[in-house]
Tab-separated table of N, CA and C in Angstrom:
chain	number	residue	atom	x	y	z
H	1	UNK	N	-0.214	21.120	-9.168
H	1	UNK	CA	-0.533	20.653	-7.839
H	1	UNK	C	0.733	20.016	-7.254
H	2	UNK	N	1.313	20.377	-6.120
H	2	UNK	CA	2.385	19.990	-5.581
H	2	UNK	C	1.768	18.743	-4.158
H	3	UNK	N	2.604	17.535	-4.418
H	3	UNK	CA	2.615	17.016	-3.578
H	3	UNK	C	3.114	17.200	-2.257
H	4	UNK	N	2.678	17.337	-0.985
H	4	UNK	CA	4.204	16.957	0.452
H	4	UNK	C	4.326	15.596	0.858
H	5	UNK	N	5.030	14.967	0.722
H	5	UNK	CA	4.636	14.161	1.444
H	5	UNK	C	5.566	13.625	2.605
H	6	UNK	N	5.342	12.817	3.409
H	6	UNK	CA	5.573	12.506	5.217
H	6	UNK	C	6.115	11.625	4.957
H	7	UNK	N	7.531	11.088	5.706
H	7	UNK	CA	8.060	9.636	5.626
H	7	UNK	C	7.646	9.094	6.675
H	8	UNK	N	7.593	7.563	6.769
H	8	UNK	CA	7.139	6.976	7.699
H	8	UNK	C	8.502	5.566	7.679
H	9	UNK	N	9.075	5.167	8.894
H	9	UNK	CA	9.726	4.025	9.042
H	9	UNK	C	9.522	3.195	9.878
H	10	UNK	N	9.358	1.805	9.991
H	10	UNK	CA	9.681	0.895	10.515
H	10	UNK	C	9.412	-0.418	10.488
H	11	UNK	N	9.971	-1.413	11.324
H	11	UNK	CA	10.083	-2.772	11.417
H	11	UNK	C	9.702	-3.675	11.611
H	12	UNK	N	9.046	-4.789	11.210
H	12	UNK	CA	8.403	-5.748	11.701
H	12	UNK	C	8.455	-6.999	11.367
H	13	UNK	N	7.951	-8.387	11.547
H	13	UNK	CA	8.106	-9.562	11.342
H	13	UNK	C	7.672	-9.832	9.960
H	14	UNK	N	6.483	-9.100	9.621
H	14	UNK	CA	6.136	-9.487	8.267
H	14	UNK	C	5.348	-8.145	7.757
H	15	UNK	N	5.199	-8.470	6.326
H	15	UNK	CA	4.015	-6.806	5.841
H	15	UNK	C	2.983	-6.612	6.130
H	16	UNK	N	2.323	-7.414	6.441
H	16	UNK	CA	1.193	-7.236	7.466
H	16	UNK	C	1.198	-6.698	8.914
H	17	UNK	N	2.163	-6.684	9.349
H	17	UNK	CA	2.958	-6.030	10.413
H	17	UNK	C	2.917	-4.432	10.007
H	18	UNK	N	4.019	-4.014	9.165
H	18	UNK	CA	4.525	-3.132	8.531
H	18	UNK	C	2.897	-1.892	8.570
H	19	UNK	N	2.263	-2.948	7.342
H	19	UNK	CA	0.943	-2.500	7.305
H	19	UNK	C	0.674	-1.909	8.505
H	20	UNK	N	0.314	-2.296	9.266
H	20	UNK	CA	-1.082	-2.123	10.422
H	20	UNK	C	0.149	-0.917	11.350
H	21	UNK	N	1.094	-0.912	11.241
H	21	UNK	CA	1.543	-0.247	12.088
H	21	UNK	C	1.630	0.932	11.303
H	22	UNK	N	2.141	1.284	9.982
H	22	UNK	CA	1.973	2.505	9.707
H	22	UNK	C	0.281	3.333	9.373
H	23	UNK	N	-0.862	2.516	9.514
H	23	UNK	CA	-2.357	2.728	9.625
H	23	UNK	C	-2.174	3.508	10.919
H	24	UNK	N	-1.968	2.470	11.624
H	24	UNK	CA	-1.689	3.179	13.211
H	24	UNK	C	-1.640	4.258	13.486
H	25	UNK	N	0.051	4.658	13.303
H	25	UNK	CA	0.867	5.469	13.316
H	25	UNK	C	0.157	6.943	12.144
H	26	UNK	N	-0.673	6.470	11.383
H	26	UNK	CA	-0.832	7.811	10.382
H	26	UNK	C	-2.407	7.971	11.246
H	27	UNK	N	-3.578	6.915	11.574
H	27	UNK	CA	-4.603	7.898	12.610
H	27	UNK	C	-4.068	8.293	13.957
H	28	UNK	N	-2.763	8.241	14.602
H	28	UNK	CA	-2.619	9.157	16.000
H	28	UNK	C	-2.021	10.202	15.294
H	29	UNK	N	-1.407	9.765	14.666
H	29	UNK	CA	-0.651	11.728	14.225
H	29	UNK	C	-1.552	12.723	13.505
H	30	UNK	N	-2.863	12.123	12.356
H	30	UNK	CA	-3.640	12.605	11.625
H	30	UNK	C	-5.090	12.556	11.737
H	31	UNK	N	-5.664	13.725	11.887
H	31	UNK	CA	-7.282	13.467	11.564
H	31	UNK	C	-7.704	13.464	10.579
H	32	UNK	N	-7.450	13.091	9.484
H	32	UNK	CA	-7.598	12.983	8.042
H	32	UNK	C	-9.117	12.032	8.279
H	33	UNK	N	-10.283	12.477	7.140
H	33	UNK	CA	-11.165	12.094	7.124
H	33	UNK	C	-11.408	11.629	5.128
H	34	UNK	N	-11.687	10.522	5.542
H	34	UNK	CA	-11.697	9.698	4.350
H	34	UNK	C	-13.325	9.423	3.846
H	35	UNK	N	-13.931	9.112	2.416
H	35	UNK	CA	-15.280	9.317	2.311
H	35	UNK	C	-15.544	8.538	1.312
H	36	UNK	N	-15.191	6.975	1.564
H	36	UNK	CA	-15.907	5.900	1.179
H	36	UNK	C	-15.950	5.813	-0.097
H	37	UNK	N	-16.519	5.945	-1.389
H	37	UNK	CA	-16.187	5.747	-2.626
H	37	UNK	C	-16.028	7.279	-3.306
H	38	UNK	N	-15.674	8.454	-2.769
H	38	UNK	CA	-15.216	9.370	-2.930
H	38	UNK	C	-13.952	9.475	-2.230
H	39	UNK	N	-13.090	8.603	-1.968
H	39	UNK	CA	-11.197	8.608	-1.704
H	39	UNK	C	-11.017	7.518	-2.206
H	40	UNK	N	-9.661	7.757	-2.909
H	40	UNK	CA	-9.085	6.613	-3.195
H	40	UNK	C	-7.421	6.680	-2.476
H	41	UNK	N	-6.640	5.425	-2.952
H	41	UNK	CA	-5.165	4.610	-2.379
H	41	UNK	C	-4.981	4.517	-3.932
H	42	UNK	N	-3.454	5.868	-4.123
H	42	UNK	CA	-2.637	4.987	-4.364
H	42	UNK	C	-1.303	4.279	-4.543
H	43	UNK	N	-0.732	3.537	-4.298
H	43	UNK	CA	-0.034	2.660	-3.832
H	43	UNK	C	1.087	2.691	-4.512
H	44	UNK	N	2.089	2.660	-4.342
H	44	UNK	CA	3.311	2.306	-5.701
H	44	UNK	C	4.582	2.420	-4.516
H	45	UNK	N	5.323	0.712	-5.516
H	45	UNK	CA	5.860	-0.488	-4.788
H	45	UNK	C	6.616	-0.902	-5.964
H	46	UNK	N	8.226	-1.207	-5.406
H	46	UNK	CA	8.629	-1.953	-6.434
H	46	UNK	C	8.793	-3.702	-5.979
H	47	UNK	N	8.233	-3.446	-4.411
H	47	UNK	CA	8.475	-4.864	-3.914
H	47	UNK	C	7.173	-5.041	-3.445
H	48	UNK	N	6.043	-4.317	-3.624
H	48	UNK	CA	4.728	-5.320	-2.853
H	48	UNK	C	4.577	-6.619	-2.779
H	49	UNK	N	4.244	-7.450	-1.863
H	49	UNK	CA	4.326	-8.639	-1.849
H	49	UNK	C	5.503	-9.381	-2.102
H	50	UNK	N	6.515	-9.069	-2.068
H	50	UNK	CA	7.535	-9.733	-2.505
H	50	UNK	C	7.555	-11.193	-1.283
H	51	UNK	N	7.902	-10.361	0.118
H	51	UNK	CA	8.031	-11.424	1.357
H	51	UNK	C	7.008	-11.867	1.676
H	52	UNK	N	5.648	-11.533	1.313
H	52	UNK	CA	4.734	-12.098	1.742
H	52	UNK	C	4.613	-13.311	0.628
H	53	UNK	N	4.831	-13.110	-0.607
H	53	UNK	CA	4.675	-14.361	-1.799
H	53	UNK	C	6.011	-15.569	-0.740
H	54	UNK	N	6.873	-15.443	-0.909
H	54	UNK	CA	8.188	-16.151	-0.457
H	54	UNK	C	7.558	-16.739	0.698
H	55	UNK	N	6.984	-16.125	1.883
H	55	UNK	CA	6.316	-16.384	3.372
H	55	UNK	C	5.315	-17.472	3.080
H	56	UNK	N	4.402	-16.981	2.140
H	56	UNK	CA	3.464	-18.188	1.465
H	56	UNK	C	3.620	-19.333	0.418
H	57	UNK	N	4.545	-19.248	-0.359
H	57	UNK	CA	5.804	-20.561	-0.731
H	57	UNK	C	6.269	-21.541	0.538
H	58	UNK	N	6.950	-20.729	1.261
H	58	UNK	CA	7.404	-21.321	2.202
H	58	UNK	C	6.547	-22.192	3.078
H	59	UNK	N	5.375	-21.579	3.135
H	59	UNK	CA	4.117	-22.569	4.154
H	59	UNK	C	3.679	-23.367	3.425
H	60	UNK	N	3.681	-23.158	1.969
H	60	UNK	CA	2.930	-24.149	1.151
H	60	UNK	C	4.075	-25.320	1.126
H	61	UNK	N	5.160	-25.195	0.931
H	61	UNK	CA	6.143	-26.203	0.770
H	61	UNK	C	6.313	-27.445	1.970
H	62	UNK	N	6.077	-26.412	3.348
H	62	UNK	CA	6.024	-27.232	4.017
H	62	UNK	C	4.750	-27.774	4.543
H	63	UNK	N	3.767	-27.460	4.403
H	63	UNK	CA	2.537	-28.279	4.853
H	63	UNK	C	2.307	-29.214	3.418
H	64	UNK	N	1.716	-28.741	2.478
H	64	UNK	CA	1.219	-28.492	1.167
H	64	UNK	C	0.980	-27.786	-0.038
H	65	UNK	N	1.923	-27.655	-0.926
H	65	UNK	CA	1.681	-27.019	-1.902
H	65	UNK	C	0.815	-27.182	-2.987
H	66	UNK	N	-0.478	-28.343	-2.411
H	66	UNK	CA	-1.066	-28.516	-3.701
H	66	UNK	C	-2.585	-27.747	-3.198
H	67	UNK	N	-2.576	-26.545	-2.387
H	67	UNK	CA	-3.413	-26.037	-2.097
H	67	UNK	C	-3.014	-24.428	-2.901
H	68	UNK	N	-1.612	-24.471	-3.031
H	68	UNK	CA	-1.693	-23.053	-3.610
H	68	UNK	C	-1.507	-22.895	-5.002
H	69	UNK	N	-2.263	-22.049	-5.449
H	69	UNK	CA	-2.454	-21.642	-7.057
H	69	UNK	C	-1.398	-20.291	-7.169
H	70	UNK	N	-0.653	-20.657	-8.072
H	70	UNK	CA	0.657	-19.983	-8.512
H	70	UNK	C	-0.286	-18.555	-9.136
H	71	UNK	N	-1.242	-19.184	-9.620
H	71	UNK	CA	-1.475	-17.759	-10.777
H	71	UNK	C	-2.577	-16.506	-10.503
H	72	UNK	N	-2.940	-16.832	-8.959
H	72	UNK	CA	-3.793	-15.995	-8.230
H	72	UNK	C	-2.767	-14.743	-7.164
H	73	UNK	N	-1.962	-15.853	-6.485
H	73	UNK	CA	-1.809	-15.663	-5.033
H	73	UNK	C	-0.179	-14.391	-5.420
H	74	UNK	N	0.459	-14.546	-6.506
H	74	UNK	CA	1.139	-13.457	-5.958
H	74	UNK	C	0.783	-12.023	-6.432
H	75	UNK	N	-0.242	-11.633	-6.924
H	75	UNK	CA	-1.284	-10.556	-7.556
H	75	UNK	C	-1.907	-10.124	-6.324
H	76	UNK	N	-2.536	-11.297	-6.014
H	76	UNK	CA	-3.284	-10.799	-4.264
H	76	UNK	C	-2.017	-10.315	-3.441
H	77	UNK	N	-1.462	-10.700	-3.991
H	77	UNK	CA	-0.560	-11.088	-2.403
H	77	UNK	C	-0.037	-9.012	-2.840
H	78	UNK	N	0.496	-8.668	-4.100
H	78	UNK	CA	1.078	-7.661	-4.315
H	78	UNK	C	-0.246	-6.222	-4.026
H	79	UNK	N	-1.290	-6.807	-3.644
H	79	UNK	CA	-2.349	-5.615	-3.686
H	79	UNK	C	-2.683	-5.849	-2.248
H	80	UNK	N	-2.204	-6.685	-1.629
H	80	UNK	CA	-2.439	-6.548	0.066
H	80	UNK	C	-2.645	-5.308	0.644
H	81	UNK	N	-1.075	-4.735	0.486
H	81	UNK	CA	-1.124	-3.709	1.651
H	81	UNK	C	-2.031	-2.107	1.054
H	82	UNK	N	-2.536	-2.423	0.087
H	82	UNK	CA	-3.511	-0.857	-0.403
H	82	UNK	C	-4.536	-1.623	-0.164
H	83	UNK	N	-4.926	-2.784	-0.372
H	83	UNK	CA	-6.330	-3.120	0.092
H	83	UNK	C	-6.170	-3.233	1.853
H	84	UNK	N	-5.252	-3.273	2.434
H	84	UNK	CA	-5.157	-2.688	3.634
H	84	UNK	C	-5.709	-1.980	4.089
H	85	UNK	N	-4.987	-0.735	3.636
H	85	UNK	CA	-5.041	0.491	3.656
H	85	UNK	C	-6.213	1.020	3.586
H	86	UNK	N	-6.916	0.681	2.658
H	86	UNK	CA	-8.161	1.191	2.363
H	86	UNK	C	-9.700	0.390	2.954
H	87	UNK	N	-9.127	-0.823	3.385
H	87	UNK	CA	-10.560	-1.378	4.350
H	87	UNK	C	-9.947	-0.669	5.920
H	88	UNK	N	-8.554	-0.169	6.386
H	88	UNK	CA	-8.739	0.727	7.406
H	88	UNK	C	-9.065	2.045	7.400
H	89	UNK	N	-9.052	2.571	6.389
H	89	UNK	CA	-9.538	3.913	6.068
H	89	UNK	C	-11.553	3.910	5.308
H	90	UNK	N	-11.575	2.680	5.169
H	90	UNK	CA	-12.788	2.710	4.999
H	90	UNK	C	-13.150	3.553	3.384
H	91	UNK	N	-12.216	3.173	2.572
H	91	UNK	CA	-12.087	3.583	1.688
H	91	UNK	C	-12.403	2.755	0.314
H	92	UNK	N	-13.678	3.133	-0.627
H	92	UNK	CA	-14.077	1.967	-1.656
H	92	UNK	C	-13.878	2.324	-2.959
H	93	UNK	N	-13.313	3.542	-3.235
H	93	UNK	CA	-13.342	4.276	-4.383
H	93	UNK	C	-11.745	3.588	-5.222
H	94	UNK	N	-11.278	4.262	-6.281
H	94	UNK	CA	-10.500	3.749	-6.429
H	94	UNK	C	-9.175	3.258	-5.901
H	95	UNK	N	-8.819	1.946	-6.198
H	95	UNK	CA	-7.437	1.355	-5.124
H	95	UNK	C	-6.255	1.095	-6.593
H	96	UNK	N	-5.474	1.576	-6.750
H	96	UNK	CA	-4.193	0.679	-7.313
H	96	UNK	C	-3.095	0.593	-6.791
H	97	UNK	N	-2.387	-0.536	-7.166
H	97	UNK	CA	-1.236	-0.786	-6.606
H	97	UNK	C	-0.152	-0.440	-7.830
H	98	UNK	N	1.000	0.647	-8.002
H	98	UNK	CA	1.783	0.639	-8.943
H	98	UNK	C	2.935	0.019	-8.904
H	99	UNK	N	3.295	-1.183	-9.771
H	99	UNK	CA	4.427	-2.108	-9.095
H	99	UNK	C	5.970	-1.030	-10.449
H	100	UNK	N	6.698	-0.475	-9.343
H	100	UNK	CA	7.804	1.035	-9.773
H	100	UNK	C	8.429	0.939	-8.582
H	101	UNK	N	9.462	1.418	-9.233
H	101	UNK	CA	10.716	2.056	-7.961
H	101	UNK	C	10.525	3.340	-7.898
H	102	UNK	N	10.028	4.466	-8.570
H	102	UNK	CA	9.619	5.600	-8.616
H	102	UNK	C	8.104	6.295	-8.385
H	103	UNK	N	8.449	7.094	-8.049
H	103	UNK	CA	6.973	8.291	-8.024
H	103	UNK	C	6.663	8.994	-9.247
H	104	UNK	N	5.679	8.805	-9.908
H	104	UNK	CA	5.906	9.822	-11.102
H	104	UNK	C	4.354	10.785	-10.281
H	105	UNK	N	5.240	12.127	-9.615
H	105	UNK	CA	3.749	12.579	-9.091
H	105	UNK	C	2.990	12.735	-10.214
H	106	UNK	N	3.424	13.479	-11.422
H	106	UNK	CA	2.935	14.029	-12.519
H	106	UNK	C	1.490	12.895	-12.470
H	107	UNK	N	1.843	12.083	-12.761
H	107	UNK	CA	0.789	10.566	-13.254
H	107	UNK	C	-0.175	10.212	-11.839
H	108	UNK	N	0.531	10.627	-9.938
H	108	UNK	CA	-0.574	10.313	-9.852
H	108	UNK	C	-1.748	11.286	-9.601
H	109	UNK	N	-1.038	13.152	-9.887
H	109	UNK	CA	-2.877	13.873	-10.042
H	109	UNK	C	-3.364	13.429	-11.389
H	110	UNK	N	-2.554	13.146	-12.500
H	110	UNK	CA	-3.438	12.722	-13.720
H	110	UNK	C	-4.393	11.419	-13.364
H	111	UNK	N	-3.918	10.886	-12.775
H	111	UNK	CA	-4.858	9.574	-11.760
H	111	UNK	C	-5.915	9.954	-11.001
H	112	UNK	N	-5.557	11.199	-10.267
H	112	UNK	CA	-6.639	11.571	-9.211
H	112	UNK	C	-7.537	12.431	-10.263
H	113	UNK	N	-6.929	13.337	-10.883
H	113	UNK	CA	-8.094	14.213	-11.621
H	113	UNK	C	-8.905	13.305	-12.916
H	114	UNK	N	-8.367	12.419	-13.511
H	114	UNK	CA	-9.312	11.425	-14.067
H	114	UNK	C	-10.463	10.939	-13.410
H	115	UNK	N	-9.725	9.900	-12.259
H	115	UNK	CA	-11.052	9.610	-11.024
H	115	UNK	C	-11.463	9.891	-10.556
H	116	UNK	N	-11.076	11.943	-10.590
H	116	UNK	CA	-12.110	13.043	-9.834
H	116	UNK	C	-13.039	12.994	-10.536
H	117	UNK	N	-13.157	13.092	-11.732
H	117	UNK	CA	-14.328	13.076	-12.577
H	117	UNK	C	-15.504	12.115	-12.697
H	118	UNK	N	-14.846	11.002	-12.947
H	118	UNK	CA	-15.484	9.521	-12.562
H	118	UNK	C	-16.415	9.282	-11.349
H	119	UNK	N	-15.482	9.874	-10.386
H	119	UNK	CA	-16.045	9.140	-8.983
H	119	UNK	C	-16.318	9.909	-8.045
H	120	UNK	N	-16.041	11.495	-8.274
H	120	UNK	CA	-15.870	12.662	-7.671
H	120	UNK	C	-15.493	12.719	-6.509
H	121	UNK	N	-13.901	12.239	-6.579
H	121	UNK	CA	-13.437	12.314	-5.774
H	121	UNK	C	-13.140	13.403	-4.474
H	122	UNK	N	-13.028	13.287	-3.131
H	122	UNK	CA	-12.804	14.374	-2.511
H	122	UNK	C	-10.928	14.484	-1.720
H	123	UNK	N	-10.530	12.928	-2.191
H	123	UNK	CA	-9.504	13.150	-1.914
H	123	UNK	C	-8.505	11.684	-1.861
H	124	UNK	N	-7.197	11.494	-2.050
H	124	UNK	CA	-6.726	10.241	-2.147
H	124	UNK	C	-4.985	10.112	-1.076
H	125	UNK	N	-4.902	8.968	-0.705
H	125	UNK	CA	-3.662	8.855	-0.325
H	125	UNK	C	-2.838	8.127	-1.356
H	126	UNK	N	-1.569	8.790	-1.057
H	126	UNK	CA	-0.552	7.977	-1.875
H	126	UNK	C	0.468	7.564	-1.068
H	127	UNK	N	1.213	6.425	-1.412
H	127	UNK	CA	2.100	5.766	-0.615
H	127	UNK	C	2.839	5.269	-1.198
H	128	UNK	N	4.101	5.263	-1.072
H	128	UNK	CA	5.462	4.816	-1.490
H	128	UNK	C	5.930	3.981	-0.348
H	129	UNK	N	6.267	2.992	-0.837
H	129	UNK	CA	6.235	1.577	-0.025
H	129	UNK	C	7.669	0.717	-0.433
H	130	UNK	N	8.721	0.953	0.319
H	130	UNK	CA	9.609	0.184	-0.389
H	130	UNK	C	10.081	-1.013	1.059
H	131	UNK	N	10.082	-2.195	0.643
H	131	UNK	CA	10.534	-2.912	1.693
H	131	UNK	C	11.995	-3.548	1.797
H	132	UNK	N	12.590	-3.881	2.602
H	132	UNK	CA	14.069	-4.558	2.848
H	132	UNK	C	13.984	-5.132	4.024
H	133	UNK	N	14.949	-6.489	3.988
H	133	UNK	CA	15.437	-7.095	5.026
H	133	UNK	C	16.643	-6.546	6.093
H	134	UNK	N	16.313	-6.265	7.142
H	134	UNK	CA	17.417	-5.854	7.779
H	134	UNK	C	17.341	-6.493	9.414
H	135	UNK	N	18.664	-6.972	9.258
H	135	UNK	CA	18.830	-8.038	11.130
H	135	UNK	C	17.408	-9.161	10.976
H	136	UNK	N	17.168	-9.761	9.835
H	136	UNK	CA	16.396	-10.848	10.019
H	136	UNK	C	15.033	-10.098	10.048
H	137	UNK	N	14.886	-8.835	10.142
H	137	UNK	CA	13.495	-8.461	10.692
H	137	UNK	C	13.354	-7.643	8.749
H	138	UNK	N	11.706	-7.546	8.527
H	138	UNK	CA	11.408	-6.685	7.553
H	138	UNK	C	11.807	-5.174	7.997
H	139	UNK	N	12.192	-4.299	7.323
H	139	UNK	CA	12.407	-2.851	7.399
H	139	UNK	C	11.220	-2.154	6.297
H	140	UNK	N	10.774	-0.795	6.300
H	140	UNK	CA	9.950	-0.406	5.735
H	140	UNK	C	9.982	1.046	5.331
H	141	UNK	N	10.422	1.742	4.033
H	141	UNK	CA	10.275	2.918	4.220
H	141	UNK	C	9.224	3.550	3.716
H	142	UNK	N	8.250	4.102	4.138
H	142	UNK	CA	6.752	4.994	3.311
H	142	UNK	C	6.989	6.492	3.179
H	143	UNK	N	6.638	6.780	2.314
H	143	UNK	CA	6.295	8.252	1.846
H	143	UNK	C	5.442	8.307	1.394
H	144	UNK	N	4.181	9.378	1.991
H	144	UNK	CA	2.542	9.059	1.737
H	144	UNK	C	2.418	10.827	1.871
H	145	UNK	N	1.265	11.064	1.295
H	145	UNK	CA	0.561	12.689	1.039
H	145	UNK	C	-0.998	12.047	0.884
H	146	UNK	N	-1.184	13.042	0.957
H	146	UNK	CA	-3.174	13.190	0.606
H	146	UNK	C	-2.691	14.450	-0.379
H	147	UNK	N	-3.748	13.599	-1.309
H	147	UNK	CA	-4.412	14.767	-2.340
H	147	UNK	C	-5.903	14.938	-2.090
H	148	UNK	N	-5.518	16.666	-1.965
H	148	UNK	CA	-7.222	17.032	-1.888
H	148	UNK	C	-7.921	17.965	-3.430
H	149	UNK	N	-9.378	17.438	-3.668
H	149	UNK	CA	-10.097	18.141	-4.301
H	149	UNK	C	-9.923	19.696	-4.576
């Protein structure tokens, strides 16, 4: 099974930014239809959460840091943008986040055809998510495909 997949770029104040704009940007260009606990996300990042952990240090330091728990928040924080992804796609089936600098496609149809079985799947996105600072602003590069059944 050969992957294609689409690059996507750009810039914003924070990954939540990043996020919502490449959601955006992938329903005007795509009618891709997604099917609730039959699609899954998945995700692979060698920086998920990186600026958003640092962003939330930073607020904790200066208001209060005795509200934030070290051993929750940068786990959440690194599965943000696929749990994104997938409450805008409306998507409940399987979600992971792979924290890699690489794609191993090989591993993710062995991923999809495992959880085809499981969950009978009809189809999954994948996304390559690498983030950088550039001119003060976040930069963002994605490379995403759908795998179909």
């Amino acid at each position: 099974m050969e992957l294609n997949w689409n690059t996507y770029q750009t810039t914003g104040k924070t990954e939540a930014d990043l996020a919502t704009q490449f959601v955006d940007a992938i329903c005007a260009e795509q009618g891709f239809e997604f099917y609730g606990n039959q699609s899954a996300v998945y995700f692979i990042s060698s920086n998920a959460g990186t600026f958003s952990s640092i962003a939330f240090w930073e607020n904790a330091l200066e208001h209060s840091p005795r509200f934030a728990n070290p051993g929750i928040f940068p786990w959440t924080l690194a599965n943000a943008t696929s749990g994104y992804i997938a409450r805008r796609f409306s998507i409940t089936g399987p979600n992971y986040t792979i924290i890699d600098n690489t794609v191993d496609e090989a591993q993710l149809v062995s991923n999809f055809k495992t959880d085809g079985l499981k969950y009978a799947l009809k189809n999954a996105i994948c996304v390559h998510w690498e983030l950088k600072v550039e001119n003060h602003q976040l930069s963002v590069v994605a490379q995403w495909c759908i795998i179909l059944a």
